[in-house]
Short mmCIF file of C-alpha atoms in Angstrom, two decimals:
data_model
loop_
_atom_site.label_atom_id
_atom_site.label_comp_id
_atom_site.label_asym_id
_atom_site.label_seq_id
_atom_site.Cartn_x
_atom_site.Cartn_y
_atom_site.Cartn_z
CA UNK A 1 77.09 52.92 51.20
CA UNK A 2 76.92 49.03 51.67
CA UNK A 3 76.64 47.03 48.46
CA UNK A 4 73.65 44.95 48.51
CA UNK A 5 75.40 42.05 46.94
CA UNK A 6 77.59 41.95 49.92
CA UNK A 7 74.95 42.55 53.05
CA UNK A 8 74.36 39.70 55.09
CA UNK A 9 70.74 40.71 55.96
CA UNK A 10 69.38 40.44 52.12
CA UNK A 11 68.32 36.56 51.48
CA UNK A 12 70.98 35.02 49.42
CA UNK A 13 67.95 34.26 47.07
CA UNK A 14 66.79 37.86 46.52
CA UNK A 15 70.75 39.09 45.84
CA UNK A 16 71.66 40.46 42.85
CA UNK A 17 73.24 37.76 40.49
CA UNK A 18 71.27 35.00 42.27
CA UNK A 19 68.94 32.45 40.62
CA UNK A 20 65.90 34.03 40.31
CA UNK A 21 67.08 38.16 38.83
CA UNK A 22 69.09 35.88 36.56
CA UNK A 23 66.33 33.80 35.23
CA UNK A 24 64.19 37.20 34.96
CA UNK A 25 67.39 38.70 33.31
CA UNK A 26 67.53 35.71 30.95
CA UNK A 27 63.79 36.30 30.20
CA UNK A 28 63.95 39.83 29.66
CA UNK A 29 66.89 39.18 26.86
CA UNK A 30 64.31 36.06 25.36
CA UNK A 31 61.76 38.77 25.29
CA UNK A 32 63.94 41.51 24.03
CA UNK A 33 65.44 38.77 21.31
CA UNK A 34 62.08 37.92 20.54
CA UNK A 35 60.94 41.16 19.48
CA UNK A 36 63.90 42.02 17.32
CA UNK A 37 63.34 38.88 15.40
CA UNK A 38 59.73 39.68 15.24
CA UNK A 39 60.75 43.45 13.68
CA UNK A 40 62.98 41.41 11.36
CA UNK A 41 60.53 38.68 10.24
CA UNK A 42 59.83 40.58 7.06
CA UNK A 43 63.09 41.04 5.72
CA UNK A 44 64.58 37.25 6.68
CA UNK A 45 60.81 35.98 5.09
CA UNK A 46 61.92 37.78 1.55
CA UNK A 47 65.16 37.12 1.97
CA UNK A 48 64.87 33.38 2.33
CA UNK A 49 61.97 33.29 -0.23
CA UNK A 50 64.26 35.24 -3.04
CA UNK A 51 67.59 32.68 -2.02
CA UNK A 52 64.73 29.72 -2.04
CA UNK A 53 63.64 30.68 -5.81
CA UNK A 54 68.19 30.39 -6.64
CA UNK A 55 67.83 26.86 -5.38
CA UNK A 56 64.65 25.96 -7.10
CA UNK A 57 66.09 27.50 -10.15
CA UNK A 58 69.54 25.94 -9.96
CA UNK A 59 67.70 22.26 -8.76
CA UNK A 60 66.08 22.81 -12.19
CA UNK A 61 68.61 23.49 -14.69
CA UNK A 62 70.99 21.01 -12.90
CA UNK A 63 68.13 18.05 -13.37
CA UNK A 64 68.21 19.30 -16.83
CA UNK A 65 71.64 19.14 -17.71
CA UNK A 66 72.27 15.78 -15.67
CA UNK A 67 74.49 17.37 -12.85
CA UNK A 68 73.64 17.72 -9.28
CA UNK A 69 72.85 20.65 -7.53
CA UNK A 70 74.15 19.85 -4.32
CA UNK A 71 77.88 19.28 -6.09
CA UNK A 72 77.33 22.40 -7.57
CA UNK A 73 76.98 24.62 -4.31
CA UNK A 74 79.31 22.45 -1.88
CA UNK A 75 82.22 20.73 -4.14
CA UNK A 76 83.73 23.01 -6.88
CA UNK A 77 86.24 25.46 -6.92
CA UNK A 78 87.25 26.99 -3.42
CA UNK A 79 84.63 25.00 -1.49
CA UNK A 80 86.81 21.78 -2.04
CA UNK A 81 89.88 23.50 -0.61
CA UNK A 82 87.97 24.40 2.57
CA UNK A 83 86.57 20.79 2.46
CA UNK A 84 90.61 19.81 2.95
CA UNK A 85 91.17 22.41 4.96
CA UNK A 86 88.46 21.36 7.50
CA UNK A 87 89.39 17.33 7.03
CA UNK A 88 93.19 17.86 7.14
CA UNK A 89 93.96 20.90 8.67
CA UNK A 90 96.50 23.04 6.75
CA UNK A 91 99.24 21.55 4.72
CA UNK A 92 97.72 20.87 1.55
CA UNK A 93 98.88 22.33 -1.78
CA UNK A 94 98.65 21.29 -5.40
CA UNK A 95 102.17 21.71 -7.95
CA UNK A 96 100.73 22.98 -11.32
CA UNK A 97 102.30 21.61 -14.76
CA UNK A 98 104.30 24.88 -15.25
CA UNK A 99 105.95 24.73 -11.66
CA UNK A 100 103.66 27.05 -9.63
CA UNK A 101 102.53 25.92 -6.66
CA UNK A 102 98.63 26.57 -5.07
CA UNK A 103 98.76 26.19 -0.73
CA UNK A 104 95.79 26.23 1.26
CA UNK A 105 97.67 28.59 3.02
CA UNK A 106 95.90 31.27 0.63
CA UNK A 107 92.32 30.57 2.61
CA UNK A 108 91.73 31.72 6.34
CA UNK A 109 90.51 29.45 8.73
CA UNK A 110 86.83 30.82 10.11
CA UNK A 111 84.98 28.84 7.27
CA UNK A 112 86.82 25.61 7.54
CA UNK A 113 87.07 25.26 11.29
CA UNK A 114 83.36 25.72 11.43
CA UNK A 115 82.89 22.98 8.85
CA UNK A 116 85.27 20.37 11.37
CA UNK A 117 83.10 21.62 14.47
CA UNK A 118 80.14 20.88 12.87
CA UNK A 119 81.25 17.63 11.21
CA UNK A 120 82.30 16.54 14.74
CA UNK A 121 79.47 17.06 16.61
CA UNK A 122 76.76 15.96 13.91
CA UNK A 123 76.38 13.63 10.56
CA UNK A 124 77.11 16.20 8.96
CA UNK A 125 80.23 15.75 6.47
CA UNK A 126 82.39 19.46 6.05
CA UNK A 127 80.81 20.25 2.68
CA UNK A 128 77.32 19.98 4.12
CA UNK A 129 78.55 22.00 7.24
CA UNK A 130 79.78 24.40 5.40
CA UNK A 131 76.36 24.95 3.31
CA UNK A 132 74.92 25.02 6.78
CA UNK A 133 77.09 27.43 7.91
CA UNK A 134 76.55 29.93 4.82
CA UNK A 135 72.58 29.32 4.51
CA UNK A 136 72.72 30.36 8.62
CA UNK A 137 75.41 33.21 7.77
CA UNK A 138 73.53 34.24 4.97
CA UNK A 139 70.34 35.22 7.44
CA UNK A 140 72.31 36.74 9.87
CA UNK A 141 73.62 38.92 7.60
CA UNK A 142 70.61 39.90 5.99
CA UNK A 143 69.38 40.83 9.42
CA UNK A 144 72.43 42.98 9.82
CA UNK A 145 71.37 44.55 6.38
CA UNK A 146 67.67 44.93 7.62
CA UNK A 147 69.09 46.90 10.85
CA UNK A 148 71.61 49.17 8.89
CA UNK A 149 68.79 50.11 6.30
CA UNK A 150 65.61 50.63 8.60
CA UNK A 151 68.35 52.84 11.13
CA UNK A 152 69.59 55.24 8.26
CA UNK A 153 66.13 55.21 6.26
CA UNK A 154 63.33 53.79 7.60
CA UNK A 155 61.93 49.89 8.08
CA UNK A 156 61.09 49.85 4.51
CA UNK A 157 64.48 50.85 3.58
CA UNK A 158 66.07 47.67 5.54
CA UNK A 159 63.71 45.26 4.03
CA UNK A 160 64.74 46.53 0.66
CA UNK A 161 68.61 46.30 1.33
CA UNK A 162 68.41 42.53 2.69
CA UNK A 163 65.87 41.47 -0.43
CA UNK A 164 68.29 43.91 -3.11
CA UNK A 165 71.63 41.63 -1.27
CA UNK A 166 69.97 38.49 -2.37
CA UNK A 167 68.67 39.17 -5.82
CA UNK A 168 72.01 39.67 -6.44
CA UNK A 169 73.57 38.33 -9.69
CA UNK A 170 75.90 36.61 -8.07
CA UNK A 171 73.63 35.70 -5.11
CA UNK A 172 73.78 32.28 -5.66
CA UNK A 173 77.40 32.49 -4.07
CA UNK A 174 75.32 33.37 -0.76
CA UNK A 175 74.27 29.82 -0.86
CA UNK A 176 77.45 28.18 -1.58
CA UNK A 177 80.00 26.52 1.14
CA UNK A 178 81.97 29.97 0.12
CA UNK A 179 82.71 32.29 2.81
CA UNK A 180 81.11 35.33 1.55
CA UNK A 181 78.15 34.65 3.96
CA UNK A 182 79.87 34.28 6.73
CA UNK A 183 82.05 37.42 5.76
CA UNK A 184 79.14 39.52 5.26
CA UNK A 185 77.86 38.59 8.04
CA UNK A 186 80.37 39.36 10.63
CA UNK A 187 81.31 42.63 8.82
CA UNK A 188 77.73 43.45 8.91
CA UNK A 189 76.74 43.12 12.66
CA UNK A 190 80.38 44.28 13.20
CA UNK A 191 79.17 47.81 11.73
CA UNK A 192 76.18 47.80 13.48
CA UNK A 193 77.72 47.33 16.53
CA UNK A 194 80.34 50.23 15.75
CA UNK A 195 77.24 52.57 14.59
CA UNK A 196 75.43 51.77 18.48
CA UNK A 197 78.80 52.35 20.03
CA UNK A 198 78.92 48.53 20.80
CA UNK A 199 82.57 48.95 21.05
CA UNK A 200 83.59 45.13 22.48
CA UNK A 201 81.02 43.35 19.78
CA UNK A 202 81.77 45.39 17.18
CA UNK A 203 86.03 44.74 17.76
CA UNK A 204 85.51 41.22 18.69
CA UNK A 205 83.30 40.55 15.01
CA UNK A 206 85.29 42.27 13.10
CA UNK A 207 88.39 40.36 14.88
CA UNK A 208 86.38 37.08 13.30
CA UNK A 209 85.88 38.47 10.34
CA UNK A 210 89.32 39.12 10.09
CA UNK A 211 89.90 35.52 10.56
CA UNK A 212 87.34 34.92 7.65
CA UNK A 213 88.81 36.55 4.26
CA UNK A 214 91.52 38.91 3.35
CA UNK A 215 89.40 41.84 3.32
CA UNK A 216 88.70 41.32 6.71
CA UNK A 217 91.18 44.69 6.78
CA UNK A 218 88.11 46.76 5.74
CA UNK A 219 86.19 45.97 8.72
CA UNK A 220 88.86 46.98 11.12
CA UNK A 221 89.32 50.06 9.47
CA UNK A 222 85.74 50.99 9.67
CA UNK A 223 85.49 49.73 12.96
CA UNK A 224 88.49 51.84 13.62
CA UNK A 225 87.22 55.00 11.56
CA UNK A 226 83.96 54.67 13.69
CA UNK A 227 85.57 55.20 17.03
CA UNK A 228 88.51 57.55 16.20
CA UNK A 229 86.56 60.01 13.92
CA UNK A 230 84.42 61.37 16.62
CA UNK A 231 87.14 61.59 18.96
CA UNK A 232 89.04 63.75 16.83
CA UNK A 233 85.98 65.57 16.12
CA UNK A 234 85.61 66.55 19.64
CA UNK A 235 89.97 66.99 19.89
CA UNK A 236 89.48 69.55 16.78
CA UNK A 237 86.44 71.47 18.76
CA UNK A 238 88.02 71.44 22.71
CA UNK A 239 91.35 72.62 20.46
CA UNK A 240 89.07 75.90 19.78
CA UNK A 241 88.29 76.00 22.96
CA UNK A 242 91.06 76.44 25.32
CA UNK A 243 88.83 76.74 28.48
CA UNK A 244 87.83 72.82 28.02
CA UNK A 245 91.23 71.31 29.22
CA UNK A 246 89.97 67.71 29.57
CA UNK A 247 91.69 65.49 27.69
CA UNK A 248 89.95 64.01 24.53
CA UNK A 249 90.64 59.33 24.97
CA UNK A 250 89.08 56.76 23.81
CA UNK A 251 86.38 54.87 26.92
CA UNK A 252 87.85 51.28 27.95
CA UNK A 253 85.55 49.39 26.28
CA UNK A 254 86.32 51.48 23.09
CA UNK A 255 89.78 50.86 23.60
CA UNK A 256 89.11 47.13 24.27
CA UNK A 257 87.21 46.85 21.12
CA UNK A 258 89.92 48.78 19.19
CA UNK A 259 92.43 46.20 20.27
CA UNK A 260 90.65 43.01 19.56
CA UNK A 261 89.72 44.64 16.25
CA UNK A 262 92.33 43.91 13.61
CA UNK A 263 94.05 40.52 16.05
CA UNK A 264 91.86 38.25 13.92
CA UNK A 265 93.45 39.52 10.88
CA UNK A 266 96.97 40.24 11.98
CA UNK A 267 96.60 36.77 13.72
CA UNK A 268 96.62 34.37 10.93
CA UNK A 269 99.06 36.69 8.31
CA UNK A 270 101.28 36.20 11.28
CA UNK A 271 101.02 32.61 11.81
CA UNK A 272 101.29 32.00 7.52
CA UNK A 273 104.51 34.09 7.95
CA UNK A 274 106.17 31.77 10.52
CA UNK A 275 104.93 28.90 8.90
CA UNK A 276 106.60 30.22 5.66
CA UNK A 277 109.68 31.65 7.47
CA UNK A 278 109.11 35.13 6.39
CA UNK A 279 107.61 38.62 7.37
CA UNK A 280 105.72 38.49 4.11
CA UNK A 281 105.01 34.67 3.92
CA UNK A 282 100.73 35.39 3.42
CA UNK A 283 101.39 37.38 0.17
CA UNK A 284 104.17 35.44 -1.13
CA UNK A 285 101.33 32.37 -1.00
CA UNK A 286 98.74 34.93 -2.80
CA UNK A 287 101.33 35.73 -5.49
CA UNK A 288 101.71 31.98 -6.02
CA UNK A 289 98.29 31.93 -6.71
CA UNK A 290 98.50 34.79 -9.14
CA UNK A 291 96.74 37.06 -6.60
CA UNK A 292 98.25 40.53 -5.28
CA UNK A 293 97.75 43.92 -5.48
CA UNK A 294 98.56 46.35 -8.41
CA UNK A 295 96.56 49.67 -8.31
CA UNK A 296 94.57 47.99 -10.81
CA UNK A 297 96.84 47.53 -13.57
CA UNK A 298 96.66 44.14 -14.66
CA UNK A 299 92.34 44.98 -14.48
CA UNK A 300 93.03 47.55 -16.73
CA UNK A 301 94.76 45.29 -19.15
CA UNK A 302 92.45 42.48 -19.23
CA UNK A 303 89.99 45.09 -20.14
CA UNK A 304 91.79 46.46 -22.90
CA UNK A 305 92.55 42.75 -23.90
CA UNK A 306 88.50 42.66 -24.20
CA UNK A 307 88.07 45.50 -26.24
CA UNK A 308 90.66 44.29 -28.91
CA UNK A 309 89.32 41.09 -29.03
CA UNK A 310 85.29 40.88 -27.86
CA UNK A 311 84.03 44.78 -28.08
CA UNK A 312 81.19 43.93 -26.14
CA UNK A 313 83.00 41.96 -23.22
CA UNK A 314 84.88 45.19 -22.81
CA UNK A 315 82.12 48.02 -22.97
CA UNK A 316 80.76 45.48 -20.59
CA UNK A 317 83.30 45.55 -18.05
CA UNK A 318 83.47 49.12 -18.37
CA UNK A 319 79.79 49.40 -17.23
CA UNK A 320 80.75 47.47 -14.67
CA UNK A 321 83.12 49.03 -13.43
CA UNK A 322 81.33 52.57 -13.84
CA UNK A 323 78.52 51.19 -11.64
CA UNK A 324 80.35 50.42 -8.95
CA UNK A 325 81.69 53.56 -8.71
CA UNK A 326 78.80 55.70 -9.98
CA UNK A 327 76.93 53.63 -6.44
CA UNK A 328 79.79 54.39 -4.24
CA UNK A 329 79.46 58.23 -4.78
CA UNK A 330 75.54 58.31 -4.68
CA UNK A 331 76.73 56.51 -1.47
CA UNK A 332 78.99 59.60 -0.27
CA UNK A 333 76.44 62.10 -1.68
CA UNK A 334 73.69 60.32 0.63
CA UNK A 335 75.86 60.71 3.85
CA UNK A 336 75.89 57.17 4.82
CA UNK A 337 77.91 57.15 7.98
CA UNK A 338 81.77 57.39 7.58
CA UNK A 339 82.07 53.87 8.30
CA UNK A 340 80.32 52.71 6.00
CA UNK A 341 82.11 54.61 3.11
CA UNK A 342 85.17 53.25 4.47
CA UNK A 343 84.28 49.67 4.93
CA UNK A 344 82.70 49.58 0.81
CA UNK A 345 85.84 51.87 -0.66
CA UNK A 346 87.70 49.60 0.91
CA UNK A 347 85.98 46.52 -0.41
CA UNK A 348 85.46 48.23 -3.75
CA UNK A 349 89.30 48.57 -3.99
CA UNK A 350 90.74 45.77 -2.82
CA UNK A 351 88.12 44.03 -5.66
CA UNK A 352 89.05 46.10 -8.68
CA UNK A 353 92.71 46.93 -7.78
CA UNK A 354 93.67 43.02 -7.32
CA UNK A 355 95.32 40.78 -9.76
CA UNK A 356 93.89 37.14 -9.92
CA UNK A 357 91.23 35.68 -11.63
CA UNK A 358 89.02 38.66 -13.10
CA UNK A 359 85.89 36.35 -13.25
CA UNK A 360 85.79 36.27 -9.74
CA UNK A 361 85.33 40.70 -8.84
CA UNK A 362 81.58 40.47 -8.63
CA UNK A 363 82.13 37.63 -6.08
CA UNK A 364 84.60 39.69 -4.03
CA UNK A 365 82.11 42.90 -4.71
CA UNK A 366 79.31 40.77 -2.75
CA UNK A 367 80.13 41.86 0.61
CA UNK A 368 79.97 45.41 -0.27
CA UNK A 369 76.36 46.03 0.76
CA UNK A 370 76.63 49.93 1.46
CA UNK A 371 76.28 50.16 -1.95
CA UNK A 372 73.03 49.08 -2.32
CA UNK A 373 71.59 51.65 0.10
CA UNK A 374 71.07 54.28 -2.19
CA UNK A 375 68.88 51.86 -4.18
CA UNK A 376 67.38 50.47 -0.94
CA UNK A 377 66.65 54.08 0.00
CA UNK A 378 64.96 54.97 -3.81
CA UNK A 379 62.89 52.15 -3.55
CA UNK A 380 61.24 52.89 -0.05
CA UNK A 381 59.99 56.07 -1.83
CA UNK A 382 58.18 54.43 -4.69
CA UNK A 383 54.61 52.59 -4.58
CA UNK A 384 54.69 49.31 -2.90
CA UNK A 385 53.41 48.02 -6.24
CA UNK A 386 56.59 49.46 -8.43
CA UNK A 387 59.24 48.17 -5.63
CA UNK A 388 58.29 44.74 -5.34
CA UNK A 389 57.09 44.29 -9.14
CA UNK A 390 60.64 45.37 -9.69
CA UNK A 391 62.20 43.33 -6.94
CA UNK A 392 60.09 40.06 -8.27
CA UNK A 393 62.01 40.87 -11.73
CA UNK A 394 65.27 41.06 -10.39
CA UNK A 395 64.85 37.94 -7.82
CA UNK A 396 63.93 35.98 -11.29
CA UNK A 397 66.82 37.49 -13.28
CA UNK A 398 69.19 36.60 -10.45
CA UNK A 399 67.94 32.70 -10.14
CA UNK A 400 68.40 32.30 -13.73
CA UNK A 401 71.74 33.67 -14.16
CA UNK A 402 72.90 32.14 -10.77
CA UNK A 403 71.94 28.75 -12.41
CA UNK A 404 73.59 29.60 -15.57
CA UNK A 405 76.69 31.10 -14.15
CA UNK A 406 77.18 27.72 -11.91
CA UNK A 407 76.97 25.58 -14.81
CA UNK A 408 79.73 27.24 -16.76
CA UNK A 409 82.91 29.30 -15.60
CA UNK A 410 80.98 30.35 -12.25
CA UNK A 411 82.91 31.70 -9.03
CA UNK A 412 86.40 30.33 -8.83
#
């Protein structure tokens, strides 16, 4: 059969791939784009509004106190060592008073070479681009959340999850020249992707996520766990039946997607480990920082340090801690999708079972959205009134200790 694209007798106009079907190709994605954002206009409208009432808050207390707002979100703690990052490339480390040394080397590059892009091509200096960058980030992902939610449990549901993600304690972070938005983000339409069997999108996100924060790992093993499980699903059922002699392999664009997965990742580890001269030259940096991982130990300490000294802290961080895992099995007994439970164990473990700074787990807990699902999912069932009465308290609990929390130890 001839190929249209190839017969001399159709006007080079009309051909498939010529101006005209890929205009009306273009407009059909507009349209299609159009309506999506449309779907999502509710959940990005609350989102925004509940991150608008942390900046109103925080502009607030900072007028108060005689500090700027604007320092607050874009020049303390690791915001100023993307800032370097971004201005001087890599290189840069600070020699501590005991001997230690701190490297740049310790943050990935996604964040900061979006900040010198941006910089570049606008007035923008690399702490502004980088507030940018999470405020834009910070949408995205909530339109990720909005998609995850209203697919497992109903449009109601995904509003719910994106307005739950911003109110937050630690939401405030979400506006911050971090990279938690951006993270989130990535990880987020990265799942999706892997849920629709997206397989390219959803290895070539979580790829950039991978080139975004350590735990980047967690969304190639969901990513991974998404297109593997069913596969050995179906192995495990043609094994029972022996008449079914196909063999059981992953599609190319599955395998494609698979591949590009963890490269992001694997990518810069690498390149820190040549740069350092050796195989494990990206943790050898995190230990210098006092970073690692322990199983937990040195968590479990700190708490037990708490509970000698300030009973409260530590019945505190126990609570904590019992939440977070108390949410991740309501999150198994639910059935989310398996990778879903992979990506948050995996978030929720690489959190709790680090060493570091302990002041910082609820910021490395933020990307962990499956675990608001169940909540999400609750909500959707009670009155309209109830939800939002109850989301309006938490939005207002969250600005207030968001402004708090940045004008003392805050996220380091």
């Amino acid at each position: 059969m001839t190929d249209l694209a190839d017969s001399p007798a159709l006007p080079a106009a009309d051909r498939p791939g010529s101006g005209p079907l890929r205009r009306l190709r273009w407009l059909r994605r507009l349209r299609r784009l159009r309506a999506a954002l449309g779907a999502a206009a509710p959940a990005l409208l609350a989102y925004a509004g509940v991150r608008l009432l942390g900046l109103l808050v925080l502009a607030l207390w900072a007028g108060a106190a005689g500090r700027s707002a604007h320092q607050l979100l874009s020049a303390r703690w690791d915001s100023l060592w993307y800032t370097r990052v971004a201005e001087g490339w890599y290189g840069y480390s600070v020699r501590l008073p005991d001997g230690g040394v701190h490297s740049d080397l310790a943050f990935f590059p996604l964040l900061p070479a979006l900040e010198r892009g941006l910089a570049e091509v606008s007035p923008l200096a690399p702490r502004d681009a980088g507030l940018l960058v999470s405020a834009l980030s910070s949408l995205a992902a909530a339109w990720a959340l909005f998609l995850i939610g209203r697919a497992l449990y109903g449009r109601r549901a995904g509003v719910l999850l994106a307005v739950l993600w911003a109110a937050l304690p630690v939401g405030v972070v979400q506006s911050m020249a971090y990279s938690e938005s951006l993270f989130t983000a990535l990880a987020a339409w990265s799942l999706w992707a892997a849920l629709t069997r997206r397989w390219v999108w959803a290895g070539a996100l979580a790829a950039c996520a991978g080139l975004t924060r350590p735990v980047g790992a967690a969304v190639v093993a969901a990513v991974w766990c998404a297109a593997l499980l069913p596969l050995w699903r179906e192995w495990r059922q043609r094994a029972r039946e022996p008449a079914r002699e196909r063999p059981v392999r992953p599609g190319g664009r599955m395998a494609l997607g698979l591949l590009l997965a963890p490269l992001g990742w694997l990518g810069y580890v690498a390149w820190v480990g040549a740069r350092r001269g050796s195989v494990t030259g990206y943790l050898d940096v995190q230990g210098e920082w006092g970073n690692g991982f322990d199983g937990g130990w040195a968590f479990l300490r700190f708490i037990g340090r708490n509970l000698t000294g300030s009973v409260a802290g530590g019945l505190g961080l126990i609570a904590g801690v019992a939440l977070v895992l108390w949410l991740y099995a309501l999150c198994v007994r639910q059935r989310q999708p398996p990778a879903l439970l992979v990506y948050a164990g995996a978030v929720v473990v690489l959190a709790l079972c680090a060493k570091g700074y302990f002041g910082s787990k609820p910021r490395l807990l933020l990307p962990a959205f499956p675990l608001l699902l169940p909540a999400a999912a609750a909500l959707a069932r009670a009155r309209t009134a109830r939800a939002w009465w109850l989301l309006g308290l938490l939005a207002a609990a969250s600005a207030v200790y968001g402004a708090w929390w940045l004008h003392g130890s805050g996220p380091p």
